mmCIF file of N, CA and C in Angstrom:
data_model
loop_
_atom_site.group_PDB
_atom_site.id
_atom_site.type_symbol
_atom_site.label_atom_id
_atom_site.label_comp_id
_atom_site.label_asym_id
_atom_site.label_seq_id
_atom_site.Cartn_x
_atom_site.Cartn_y
_atom_site.Cartn_z
ATOM 1 N N UNK A 14 -30.404 26.579 -8.968
ATOM 2 C CA UNK A 14 -29.208 26.692 -9.781
ATOM 3 C C UNK A 14 -27.997 26.354 -8.912
ATOM 4 N N UNK A 15 -27.096 25.585 -9.469
ATOM 5 C CA UNK A 15 -25.905 25.162 -8.749
ATOM 6 C C UNK A 15 -24.978 26.355 -8.523
ATOM 7 N N UNK A 16 -24.354 26.439 -7.361
ATOM 8 C CA UNK A 16 -23.476 27.568 -7.063
ATOM 9 C C UNK A 16 -22.171 27.499 -7.863
ATOM 10 N N UNK A 17 -21.815 26.329 -8.376
ATOM 11 C CA UNK A 17 -20.598 26.178 -9.176
ATOM 12 C C UNK A 17 -20.879 26.293 -10.667
ATOM 13 N N UNK A 18 -22.084 26.651 -11.022
ATOM 14 C CA UNK A 18 -22.450 26.750 -12.436
ATOM 15 C C UNK A 18 -21.761 27.960 -13.061
ATOM 16 N N UNK A 19 -21.121 27.732 -14.190
ATOM 17 C CA UNK A 19 -20.426 28.800 -14.898
ATOM 18 C C UNK A 19 -21.003 28.877 -16.303
ATOM 19 N N UNK A 20 -21.639 29.981 -16.627
ATOM 20 C CA UNK A 20 -22.281 30.129 -17.922
ATOM 21 C C UNK A 20 -21.252 30.132 -19.060
ATOM 22 N N UNK A 21 -20.035 30.546 -18.765
ATOM 23 C CA UNK A 21 -19.013 30.603 -19.807
ATOM 24 C C UNK A 21 -18.521 29.223 -20.220
ATOM 25 N N UNK A 22 -18.740 28.221 -19.389
ATOM 26 C CA UNK A 22 -18.357 26.858 -19.757
ATOM 27 C C UNK A 22 -19.135 26.383 -20.976
ATOM 28 N N UNK A 23 -20.300 26.928 -21.190
ATOM 29 C CA UNK A 23 -21.110 26.520 -22.340
ATOM 30 C C UNK A 23 -20.521 27.024 -23.654
ATOM 31 N N UNK A 24 -19.795 28.125 -23.628
ATOM 32 C CA UNK A 24 -19.267 28.672 -24.875
ATOM 33 C C UNK A 24 -17.771 28.419 -25.052
ATOM 34 N N UNK A 25 -17.123 27.799 -24.067
ATOM 35 C CA UNK A 25 -15.703 27.497 -24.200
ATOM 36 C C UNK A 25 -15.492 26.403 -25.232
ATOM 37 N N UNK A 26 -14.421 26.564 -25.973
ATOM 38 C CA UNK A 26 -14.059 25.561 -26.963
ATOM 39 C C UNK A 26 -13.333 24.407 -26.286
ATOM 40 N N UNK A 27 -13.328 23.262 -26.924
ATOM 41 C CA UNK A 27 -12.548 22.150 -26.357
ATOM 42 C C UNK A 27 -11.053 22.496 -26.336
ATOM 43 N N UNK A 28 -10.297 21.687 -25.635
ATOM 44 C CA UNK A 28 -8.869 21.967 -25.471
ATOM 45 C C UNK A 28 -8.082 21.874 -26.765
ATOM 46 N N UNK A 29 -8.587 21.168 -27.726
ATOM 47 C CA UNK A 29 -7.855 21.018 -28.983
ATOM 48 C C UNK A 29 -8.484 21.890 -30.054
ATOM 49 N N UNK A 30 -7.673 22.303 -30.977
ATOM 50 C CA UNK A 30 -8.185 23.073 -32.104
ATOM 51 C C UNK A 30 -7.605 22.474 -33.382
ATOM 52 N N UNK A 31 -8.260 22.688 -34.494
ATOM 53 C CA UNK A 31 -7.757 22.144 -35.754
ATOM 54 C C UNK A 31 -6.401 22.754 -36.108
ATOM 55 N N UNK A 32 -5.537 21.990 -36.747
ATOM 56 C CA UNK A 32 -4.198 22.498 -37.092
ATOM 57 C C UNK A 32 -4.237 23.730 -37.998
ATOM 58 N N UNK A 33 -5.197 23.778 -38.908
ATOM 59 C CA UNK A 33 -5.256 24.941 -39.799
ATOM 60 C C UNK A 33 -5.614 26.213 -39.034
ATOM 61 N N UNK A 34 -6.461 26.102 -38.028
ATOM 62 C CA UNK A 34 -6.799 27.264 -37.208
ATOM 63 C C UNK A 34 -5.579 27.735 -36.418
ATOM 64 N N UNK A 35 -4.826 26.787 -35.909
ATOM 65 C CA UNK A 35 -3.617 27.124 -35.163
ATOM 66 C C UNK A 35 -2.616 27.846 -36.067
ATOM 67 N N UNK A 36 -2.440 27.367 -37.289
ATOM 68 C CA UNK A 36 -1.527 28.008 -38.242
ATOM 69 C C UNK A 36 -1.997 29.413 -38.598
ATOM 70 N N UNK A 37 -3.294 29.580 -38.772
ATOM 71 C CA UNK A 37 -3.838 30.900 -39.101
ATOM 72 C C UNK A 37 -3.625 31.884 -37.957
ATOM 73 N N UNK A 38 -3.833 31.422 -36.740
ATOM 74 C CA UNK A 38 -3.624 32.294 -35.582
ATOM 75 C C UNK A 38 -2.159 32.704 -35.452
ATOM 76 N N UNK A 39 -1.270 31.750 -35.645
ATOM 77 C CA UNK A 39 0.159 32.055 -35.556
ATOM 78 C C UNK A 39 0.561 33.032 -36.653
ATOM 79 N N UNK A 40 0.038 32.844 -37.856
ATOM 80 C CA UNK A 40 0.387 33.759 -38.948
ATOM 81 C C UNK A 40 -0.170 35.159 -38.699
ATOM 82 N N UNK A 41 -1.359 35.257 -38.128
ATOM 83 C CA UNK A 41 -1.923 36.570 -37.797
ATOM 84 C C UNK A 41 -1.087 37.268 -36.723
ATOM 85 N N UNK A 42 -0.662 36.520 -35.730
ATOM 86 C CA UNK A 42 0.170 37.099 -34.674
ATOM 87 C C UNK A 42 1.499 37.569 -35.251
ATOM 88 N N UNK A 43 2.087 36.774 -36.146
ATOM 89 C CA UNK A 43 3.336 37.181 -36.800
ATOM 90 C C UNK A 43 3.143 38.429 -37.644
ATOM 91 N N UNK A 44 2.024 38.515 -38.349
ATOM 92 C CA UNK A 44 1.741 39.694 -39.162
ATOM 93 C C UNK A 44 1.630 40.941 -38.289
ATOM 94 N N UNK A 45 0.948 40.832 -37.176
ATOM 95 C CA UNK A 45 0.806 41.966 -36.258
ATOM 96 C C UNK A 45 2.168 42.356 -35.692
ATOM 97 N N UNK A 46 2.963 41.368 -35.306
ATOM 98 C CA UNK A 46 4.295 41.644 -34.755
ATOM 99 C C UNK A 46 5.179 42.336 -35.790
ATOM 100 N N UNK A 47 5.163 41.849 -37.019
ATOM 101 C CA UNK A 47 5.977 42.456 -38.076
ATOM 102 C C UNK A 47 5.507 43.872 -38.392
ATOM 103 N N UNK A 48 4.199 44.090 -38.396
ATOM 104 C CA UNK A 48 3.664 45.426 -38.662
ATOM 105 C C UNK A 48 4.081 46.407 -37.572
ATOM 106 N N UNK A 49 4.015 45.974 -36.336
ATOM 107 C CA UNK A 49 4.418 46.850 -35.235
ATOM 108 C C UNK A 49 5.913 47.139 -35.265
ATOM 109 N N UNK A 50 6.708 46.186 -35.723
ATOM 110 C CA UNK A 50 8.141 46.422 -35.860
ATOM 111 C C UNK A 50 8.406 47.489 -36.906
ATOM 112 N N UNK A 51 7.710 47.414 -38.038
ATOM 113 C CA UNK A 51 7.863 48.432 -39.080
ATOM 114 C C UNK A 51 7.445 49.806 -38.577
ATOM 115 N N UNK A 52 6.335 49.868 -37.880
ATOM 116 C CA UNK A 52 5.862 51.147 -37.344
ATOM 117 C C UNK A 52 6.884 51.708 -36.362
ATOM 118 N N UNK A 53 7.433 50.854 -35.519
ATOM 119 C CA UNK A 53 8.427 51.306 -34.543
ATOM 120 C C UNK A 53 9.663 51.875 -35.235
ATOM 121 N N UNK A 54 10.125 51.222 -36.285
ATOM 122 C CA UNK A 54 11.316 51.688 -37.002
ATOM 123 C C UNK A 54 11.055 53.041 -37.646
ATOM 124 N N UNK A 55 9.920 53.178 -38.344
ATOM 125 C CA UNK A 55 9.644 54.428 -39.043
ATOM 126 C C UNK A 55 9.351 55.570 -38.080
ATOM 127 N N UNK A 56 8.643 55.303 -37.006
ATOM 128 C CA UNK A 56 8.354 56.357 -36.033
ATOM 129 C C UNK A 56 9.641 56.779 -35.332
ATOM 130 N N UNK A 57 10.506 55.821 -35.024
ATOM 131 C CA UNK A 57 11.780 56.151 -34.389
ATOM 132 C C UNK A 57 12.614 57.039 -35.302
ATOM 133 N N UNK A 58 12.695 56.698 -36.589
ATOM 134 C CA UNK A 58 13.445 57.526 -37.536
ATOM 135 C C UNK A 58 12.816 58.907 -37.677
ATOM 136 N N UNK A 59 11.499 58.965 -37.732
ATOM 137 C CA UNK A 59 10.809 60.245 -37.856
ATOM 138 C C UNK A 59 11.078 61.129 -36.644
ATOM 139 N N UNK A 60 11.049 60.545 -35.458
ATOM 140 C CA UNK A 60 11.319 61.318 -34.250
ATOM 141 C C UNK A 60 12.770 61.783 -34.192
ATOM 142 N N UNK A 61 13.695 60.963 -34.684
ATOM 143 C CA UNK A 61 15.102 61.384 -34.721
ATOM 144 C C UNK A 61 15.284 62.570 -35.657
ATOM 145 N N UNK A 62 14.636 62.528 -36.820
ATOM 146 C CA UNK A 62 14.737 63.634 -37.776
ATOM 147 C C UNK A 62 14.114 64.894 -37.186
ATOM 148 N N UNK A 63 12.938 64.763 -36.592
ATOM 149 C CA UNK A 63 12.272 65.922 -36.000
ATOM 150 C C UNK A 63 13.110 66.503 -34.864
ATOM 151 N N UNK A 64 13.705 65.647 -34.069
ATOM 152 C CA UNK A 64 14.544 66.114 -32.964
ATOM 153 C C UNK A 64 15.774 66.847 -33.476
ATOM 154 N N UNK A 65 16.394 66.321 -34.522
ATOM 155 C CA UNK A 65 17.587 66.990 -35.056
ATOM 156 C C UNK A 65 17.223 68.319 -35.715
ATOM 157 N N UNK A 66 16.055 68.398 -36.349
ATOM 158 C CA UNK A 66 15.626 69.663 -36.945
ATOM 159 C C UNK A 66 15.353 70.711 -35.877
ATOM 160 N N UNK A 67 14.714 70.300 -34.807
ATOM 161 C CA UNK A 67 14.399 71.241 -33.734
ATOM 162 C C UNK A 67 15.677 71.698 -33.042
ATOM 163 N N UNK A 68 16.612 70.803 -32.833
ATOM 164 C CA UNK A 68 17.843 71.184 -32.134
ATOM 165 C C UNK A 68 18.768 72.021 -33.017
ATOM 166 N N UNK A 69 18.657 71.895 -34.338
ATOM 167 C CA UNK A 69 19.543 72.656 -35.219
ATOM 168 C C UNK A 69 19.013 74.055 -35.526
ATOM 169 N N UNK A 70 17.728 74.279 -35.344
ATOM 170 C CA UNK A 70 17.173 75.609 -35.610
ATOM 171 C C UNK A 70 17.317 76.475 -34.370
ATOM 172 N N UNK A 71 17.502 77.769 -34.604
ATOM 173 C CA UNK A 71 17.609 78.710 -33.496
ATOM 174 C C UNK A 71 16.392 79.612 -33.508
ATOM 175 N N UNK A 72 15.948 79.950 -32.337
ATOM 176 C CA UNK A 72 14.837 80.878 -32.223
ATOM 177 C C UNK A 72 15.334 82.287 -32.512
ATOM 178 N N UNK A 73 14.522 83.139 -33.169
ATOM 179 C CA UNK A 73 14.973 84.493 -33.521
ATOM 180 C C UNK A 73 15.389 85.323 -32.314
ATOM 181 N N UNK A 74 14.749 85.180 -31.197
ATOM 182 C CA UNK A 74 15.078 85.970 -30.016
ATOM 183 C C UNK A 74 16.373 85.532 -29.363
ATOM 184 N N UNK A 75 16.807 84.318 -29.586
ATOM 185 C CA UNK A 75 18.002 83.789 -28.942
ATOM 186 C C UNK A 75 19.248 83.896 -29.809
ATOM 187 N N UNK A 76 19.118 84.252 -31.068
ATOM 188 C CA UNK A 76 20.292 84.313 -31.943
ATOM 189 C C UNK A 76 21.083 85.588 -31.656
ATOM 190 N N UNK A 77 22.396 85.492 -31.787
ATOM 191 C CA UNK A 77 23.256 86.648 -31.547
ATOM 192 C C UNK A 77 23.529 87.340 -32.869
ATOM 193 N N UNK A 78 23.579 88.649 -32.825
ATOM 194 C CA UNK A 78 23.845 89.452 -34.019
ATOM 195 C C UNK A 78 25.344 89.671 -34.117
ATOM 196 N N UNK A 79 25.971 89.212 -35.188
ATOM 197 C CA UNK A 79 27.418 89.303 -35.334
ATOM 198 C C UNK A 79 27.828 90.461 -36.227
ATOM 199 N N UNK A 80 27.189 91.594 -36.168
ATOM 200 C CA UNK A 80 27.541 92.765 -36.991
ATOM 201 C C UNK A 80 28.554 93.616 -36.312
#
C-alpha cells in the first residue's frame, strides 16, 4: 500500500457542485442563521424580564418594617 494513499480521497466530491445544490445549501444556512437570530432576540428579552423581576422583588428577611 502506498504511504500517500488517502482513503478519504475516494469519497470526496469533485470541486464543482450543481447550482441547485449550492442554492439549497445557501438557503439552509440562511434559515439556520435567521432561526438563531430569533432565538437570540427572544432569549435576550426573556432574560431581561426575569432579571427585572428578580431585582424588583424583595426577600422577606431583608424588607424593613415601616410601622
